[in-house]
């Protein structure tokens, strides 16, 4: 059966069918929505930045 590809979200670690790719890393729809609505002062945003930095470091290793 043709279906969604489930991928591991780099933010929450869940396997989700829908989301976006940042570099080669997958961020699920839920986390993408969270990121958009999250205030920059909140911990979630800082966590996301940390994750993004890890990806960036991997890309430039
Ligand atoms: Zn997620």
PDB file of N, CA and C and ligand atoms in Angstrom:
ATOM      1  N   UNK A   1       0.834  -1.206   0.000  1.00  0.00           N
ATOM      2  CA  UNK A   1       0.000   0.000   0.000  1.00  0.00           C
ATOM      3  C   UNK A   1       0.871   1.259   0.000  1.00  0.00           C
ATOM      4  N   UNK A   2       0.530   2.178  -0.844  1.00  0.00           N
ATOM      5  CA  UNK A   2       1.245   3.435  -0.862  1.00  0.00           C
ATOM      6  C   UNK A   2       0.793   4.289   0.329  1.00  0.00           C
ATOM      7  N   UNK A   3       1.731   4.688   1.132  1.00  0.00           N
ATOM      8  CA  UNK A   3       1.363   5.479   2.300  1.00  0.00           C
ATOM      9  C   UNK A   3       2.411   6.521   2.593  1.00  0.00           C
ATOM     10  N   UNK A   4       2.232   7.151   3.715  1.00  0.00           N
ATOM     11  CA  UNK A   4       3.204   8.151   4.128  1.00  0.00           C
ATOM     12  C   UNK A   4       4.493   7.468   4.573  1.00  0.00           C
ATOM     13  N   UNK A   5       5.576   8.150   4.330  1.00  0.00           N
ATOM     14  CA  UNK A   5       6.839   7.735   4.904  1.00  0.00           C
ATOM     15  C   UNK A   5       6.926   8.283   6.317  1.00  0.00           C
ATOM     16  N   UNK A   6       7.039   7.390   7.280  1.00  0.00           N
ATOM     17  CA  UNK A   6       7.206   7.865   8.645  1.00  0.00           C
ATOM     18  C   UNK A   6       8.678   8.136   8.895  1.00  0.00           C
ATOM     19  N   UNK A   7       8.950   9.291   9.435  1.00  0.00           N
ATOM     20  CA  UNK A   7      10.324   9.681   9.709  1.00  0.00           C
ATOM     21  C   UNK A   7      10.468  10.127  11.155  1.00  0.00           C
ATOM     22  N   UNK A   8      11.682   9.984  11.643  1.00  0.00           N
ATOM     23  CA  UNK A   8      11.946  10.388  13.018  1.00  0.00           C
ATOM     24  C   UNK A   8      12.170  11.884  13.113  1.00  0.00           C
ATOM     25  N   UNK A   9      11.312  12.534  13.870  1.00  0.00           N
ATOM     26  CA  UNK A   9      11.451  13.965  14.106  1.00  0.00           C
ATOM     27  C   UNK A   9      12.662  14.228  14.991  1.00  0.00           C
ATOM     28  N   UNK A  10      13.491  15.195  14.597  1.00  0.00           N
ATOM     29  CA  UNK A  10      14.704  15.475  15.368  1.00  0.00           C
ATOM     30  C   UNK A  10      14.403  16.241  16.640  1.00  0.00           C
ATOM     31  N   UNK A  11      13.214  16.828  16.738  1.00  0.00           N
ATOM     32  CA  UNK A  11      12.886  17.623  17.917  1.00  0.00           C
ATOM     33  C   UNK A  11      12.241  16.759  18.999  1.00  0.00           C
ATOM     34  N   UNK A  12      11.170  16.050  18.647  1.00  0.00           N
ATOM     35  CA  UNK A  12      10.444  15.278  19.654  1.00  0.00           C
ATOM     36  C   UNK A  12      10.798  13.788  19.604  1.00  0.00           C
ATOM     37  N   UNK A  13      11.435  13.353  18.509  1.00  0.00           N
ATOM     38  CA  UNK A  13      11.854  11.965  18.419  1.00  0.00           C
ATOM     39  C   UNK A  13      10.767  11.005  17.990  1.00  0.00           C
ATOM     40  N   UNK A  14       9.569  11.517  17.751  1.00  0.00           N
ATOM     41  CA  UNK A  14       8.459  10.670  17.330  1.00  0.00           C
ATOM     42  C   UNK A  14       8.545  10.386  15.832  1.00  0.00           C
ATOM     43  N   UNK A  15       7.982   9.250  15.452  1.00  0.00           N
ATOM     44  CA  UNK A  15       7.873   8.957  14.033  1.00  0.00           C
ATOM     45  C   UNK A  15       6.576   9.561  13.514  1.00  0.00           C
ATOM     46  N   UNK A  16       6.708  10.462  12.547  1.00  0.00           N
ATOM     47  CA  UNK A  16       5.539  11.179  12.036  1.00  0.00           C
ATOM     48  C   UNK A  16       5.558  11.154  10.509  1.00  0.00           C
ATOM     49  N   UNK A  17       4.359  11.141   9.913  1.00  0.00           N
ATOM     50  CA  UNK A  17       4.281  11.104   8.451  1.00  0.00           C
ATOM     51  C   UNK A  17       4.419  12.464   7.793  1.00  0.00           C
ATOM     52  N   UNK A  18       4.087  13.515   8.537  1.00  0.00           N
ATOM     53  CA  UNK A  18       4.074  14.839   7.926  1.00  0.00           C
ATOM     54  C   UNK A  18       4.999  15.792   8.658  1.00  0.00           C
ATOM     55  N   UNK A  19       5.665  16.635   7.881  1.00  0.00           N
ATOM     56  CA  UNK A  19       6.551  17.605   8.495  1.00  0.00           C
ATOM     57  C   UNK A  19       7.404  18.290   7.452  1.00  0.00           C
ATOM     58  N   UNK A  20       8.432  18.958   7.914  1.00  0.00           N
ATOM     59  CA  UNK A  20       9.312  19.680   7.013  1.00  0.00           C
ATOM     60  C   UNK A  20      10.746  19.170   7.167  1.00  0.00           C
ATOM     61  N   UNK A  21      11.563  19.452   6.161  1.00  0.00           N
ATOM     62  CA  UNK A  21      12.975  19.115   6.240  1.00  0.00           C
ATOM     63  C   UNK A  21      13.809  20.377   6.389  1.00  0.00           C
ATOM     64  N   UNK A  22      14.684  20.342   7.383  1.00  0.00           N
ATOM     65  CA  UNK A  22      15.649  21.410   7.555  1.00  0.00           C
ATOM     66  C   UNK A  22      17.011  20.774   7.355  1.00  0.00           C
ATOM     67  N   UNK A  23      17.719  21.177   6.311  1.00  0.00           N
ATOM     68  CA  UNK A  23      18.870  20.430   5.820  1.00  0.00           C
ATOM     69  C   UNK A  23      18.382  19.012   5.528  1.00  0.00           C
ATOM     70  N   UNK A  24      19.003  17.999   6.109  1.00  0.00           N
ATOM     71  CA  UNK A  24      18.540  16.634   5.881  1.00  0.00           C
ATOM     72  C   UNK A  24      17.712  16.115   7.035  1.00  0.00           C
ATOM     73  N   UNK A  25      17.375  16.991   7.962  1.00  0.00           N
ATOM     74  CA  UNK A  25      16.697  16.549   9.172  1.00  0.00           C
ATOM     75  C   UNK A  25      15.213  16.850   9.119  1.00  0.00           C
ATOM     76  N   UNK A  26      14.466  15.925   9.679  1.00  0.00           N
ATOM     77  CA  UNK A  26      13.018  16.007   9.632  1.00  0.00           C
ATOM     78  C   UNK A  26      12.455  16.613  10.914  1.00  0.00           C
ATOM     79  N   UNK A  27      11.555  17.565  10.741  1.00  0.00           N
ATOM     80  CA  UNK A  27      10.815  18.131  11.873  1.00  0.00           C
ATOM     81  C   UNK A  27       9.336  17.908  11.596  1.00  0.00           C
ATOM     82  N   UNK A  28       8.659  17.224  12.514  1.00  0.00           N
ATOM     83  CA  UNK A  28       7.267  16.858  12.278  1.00  0.00           C
ATOM     84  C   UNK A  28       6.343  18.078  12.296  1.00  0.00           C
ATOM     85  N   UNK A  29       5.172  17.874  11.764  1.00  0.00           N
ATOM     86  CA  UNK A  29       4.191  18.943  11.650  1.00  0.00           C
ATOM     87  C   UNK A  29       3.907  19.571  13.012  1.00  0.00           C
ATOM     88  N   UNK A  30       3.797  18.718  14.015  1.00  0.00           N
ATOM     89  CA  UNK A  30       3.487  19.199  15.356  1.00  0.00           C
ATOM     90  C   UNK A  30       4.579  20.138  15.870  1.00  0.00           C
ATOM     91  N   UNK A  31       5.830  19.717  15.729  1.00  0.00           N
ATOM     92  CA  UNK A  31       6.941  20.525  16.237  1.00  0.00           C
ATOM     93  C   UNK A  31       7.107  21.789  15.401  1.00  0.00           C
ATOM     94  N   UNK A  32       6.855  21.678  14.116  1.00  0.00           N
ATOM     95  CA  UNK A  32       6.917  22.850  13.258  1.00  0.00           C
ATOM     96  C   UNK A  32       5.921  23.901  13.743  1.00  0.00           C
ATOM     97  N   UNK A  33       4.703  23.447  14.042  1.00  0.00           N
ATOM     98  CA  UNK A  33       3.664  24.343  14.544  1.00  0.00           C
ATOM     99  C   UNK A  33       4.079  24.941  15.883  1.00  0.00           C
ATOM    100  N   UNK A  34       4.645  24.091  16.737  1.00  0.00           N
ATOM    101  CA  UNK A  34       5.099  24.554  18.046  1.00  0.00           C
ATOM    102  C   UNK A  34       6.161  25.640  17.887  1.00  0.00           C
ATOM    103  N   UNK A  35       7.072  25.413  16.962  1.00  0.00           N
ATOM    104  CA  UNK A  35       8.163  26.356  16.748  1.00  0.00           C
ATOM    105  C   UNK A  35       7.650  27.704  16.286  1.00  0.00           C
ATOM    106  N   UNK A  36       6.665  27.654  15.402  1.00  0.00           N
ATOM    107  CA  UNK A  36       6.119  28.891  14.846  1.00  0.00           C
ATOM    108  C   UNK A  36       5.419  29.709  15.923  1.00  0.00           C
ATOM    109  N   UNK A  37       4.674  29.036  16.785  1.00  0.00           N
ATOM    110  CA  UNK A  37       3.885  29.774  17.774  1.00  0.00           C
ATOM    111  C   UNK A  37       4.634  30.021  19.080  1.00  0.00           C
ATOM    112  N   UNK A  38       5.773  29.356  19.246  1.00  0.00           N
ATOM    113  CA  UNK A  38       6.509  29.499  20.496  1.00  0.00           C
ATOM    114  C   UNK A  38       7.212  30.846  20.581  1.00  0.00           C
ATOM    115  N   UNK A  39       7.063  31.474  21.697  1.00  0.00           N
ATOM    116  CA  UNK A  39       7.757  32.736  21.941  1.00  0.00           C
ATOM    117  C   UNK A  39       9.259  32.473  22.043  1.00  0.00           C
ATOM    118  N   UNK A  40      10.034  33.415  21.543  1.00  0.00           N
ATOM    119  CA  UNK A  40      11.484  33.212  21.494  1.00  0.00           C
ATOM    120  C   UNK A  40      12.108  33.084  22.878  1.00  0.00           C
ATOM    121  N   UNK A  41      11.429  33.571  23.885  1.00  0.00           N
ATOM    122  CA  UNK A  41      11.979  33.518  25.240  1.00  0.00           C
ATOM    123  C   UNK A  41      11.752  32.160  25.900  1.00  0.00           C
ATOM    124  N   UNK A  42      10.953  31.328  25.292  1.00  0.00           N
ATOM    125  CA  UNK A  42      10.593  30.074  25.920  1.00  0.00           C
ATOM    126  C   UNK A  42      11.661  29.001  25.725  1.00  0.00           C
ATOM    127  N   UNK A  43      11.652  28.066  26.653  1.00  0.00           N
ATOM    128  CA  UNK A  43      12.646  26.997  26.641  1.00  0.00           C
ATOM    129  C   UNK A  43      12.589  26.162  25.376  1.00  0.00           C
ATOM    130  N   UNK A  44      11.379  25.965  24.863  1.00  0.00           N
ATOM    131  CA  UNK A  44      11.230  25.137  23.668  1.00  0.00           C
ATOM    132  C   UNK A  44      12.007  25.715  22.502  1.00  0.00           C
ATOM    133  N   UNK A  45      11.987  27.017  22.431  1.00  0.00           N
ATOM    134  CA  UNK A  45      12.717  27.668  21.350  1.00  0.00           C
ATOM    135  C   UNK A  45      14.215  27.435  21.514  1.00  0.00           C
ATOM    136  N   UNK A  46      14.683  27.570  22.739  1.00  0.00           N
ATOM    137  CA  UNK A  46      16.098  27.341  23.007  1.00  0.00           C
ATOM    138  C   UNK A  46      16.484  25.901  22.690  1.00  0.00           C
ATOM    139  N   UNK A  47      15.583  24.989  23.022  1.00  0.00           N
ATOM    140  CA  UNK A  47      15.822  23.583  22.717  1.00  0.00           C
ATOM    141  C   UNK A  47      15.921  23.381  21.211  1.00  0.00           C
ATOM    142  N   UNK A  48      15.051  24.043  20.506  1.00  0.00           N
ATOM    143  CA  UNK A  48      15.054  23.931  19.061  1.00  0.00           C
ATOM    144  C   UNK A  48      16.354  24.488  18.470  1.00  0.00           C
ATOM    145  N   UNK A  49      16.774  25.617  18.975  1.00  0.00           N
ATOM    146  CA  UNK A  49      18.020  26.218  18.506  1.00  0.00           C
ATOM    147  C   UNK A  49      19.194  25.265  18.740  1.00  0.00           C
ATOM    148  N   UNK A  50      19.160  24.612  19.892  1.00  0.00           N
ATOM    149  CA  UNK A  50      20.221  23.652  20.211  1.00  0.00           C
ATOM    150  C   UNK A  50      20.226  22.507  19.202  1.00  0.00           C
ATOM    151  N   UNK A  51      19.027  22.008  18.901  1.00  0.00           N
ATOM    152  CA  UNK A  51      18.908  20.935  17.924  1.00  0.00           C
ATOM    153  C   UNK A  51      19.405  21.392  16.554  1.00  0.00           C
ATOM    154  N   UNK A  52      19.039  22.597  16.182  1.00  0.00           N
ATOM    155  CA  UNK A  52      19.442  23.137  14.883  1.00  0.00           C
ATOM    156  C   UNK A  52      20.953  23.287  14.813  1.00  0.00           C
ATOM    157  N   UNK A  53      21.545  23.690  15.928  1.00  0.00           N
ATOM    158  CA  UNK A  53      22.998  23.848  15.961  1.00  0.00           C
ATOM    159  C   UNK A  53      23.686  22.501  15.772  1.00  0.00           C
ATOM    160  N   UNK A  54      23.101  21.466  16.381  1.00  0.00           N
ATOM    161  CA  UNK A  54      23.657  20.128  16.225  1.00  0.00           C
ATOM    162  C   UNK A  54      23.619  19.710  14.765  1.00  0.00           C
ATOM    163  N   UNK A  55      22.529  20.015  14.100  1.00  0.00           N
ATOM    164  CA  UNK A  55      22.405  19.688  12.679  1.00  0.00           C
ATOM    165  C   UNK A  55      23.445  20.464  11.890  1.00  0.00           C
ATOM    166  N   UNK A  56      23.549  21.722  12.214  1.00  0.00           N
ATOM    167  CA  UNK A  56      24.497  22.585  11.514  1.00  0.00           C
ATOM    168  C   UNK A  56      25.919  22.065  11.680  1.00  0.00           C
ATOM    169  N   UNK A  57      26.243  21.667  12.904  1.00  0.00           N
ATOM    170  CA  UNK A  57      27.581  21.137  13.167  1.00  0.00           C
ATOM    171  C   UNK A  57      27.817  19.855  12.382  1.00  0.00           C
ATOM    172  N   UNK A  58      26.776  19.035  12.305  1.00  0.00           N
ATOM    173  CA  UNK A  58      26.880  17.789  11.537  1.00  0.00           C
ATOM    174  C   UNK A  58      27.121  18.088  10.057  1.00  0.00           C
ATOM    175  N   UNK A  59      26.379  19.085   9.565  1.00  0.00           N
ATOM    176  CA  UNK A  59      26.494  19.447   8.157  1.00  0.00           C
ATOM    177  C   UNK A  59      27.886  19.961   7.825  1.00  0.00           C
ATOM    178  N   UNK A  60      28.518  20.591   8.807  1.00  0.00           N
ATOM    179  CA  UNK A  60      29.813  21.226   8.559  1.00  0.00           C
ATOM    180  C   UNK A  60      30.988  20.449   9.134  1.00  0.00           C
ATOM    181  N   UNK A  61      30.720  19.238   9.577  1.00  0.00           N
ATOM    182  CA  UNK A  61      31.774  18.430  10.190  1.00  0.00           C
ATOM    183  C   UNK A  61      32.816  18.029   9.145  1.00  0.00           C
TER     184      UNK A  61
HETATM  185 ZN1  LIG B   1       8.313  16.421  16.386  1.00  0.00          ZN
END
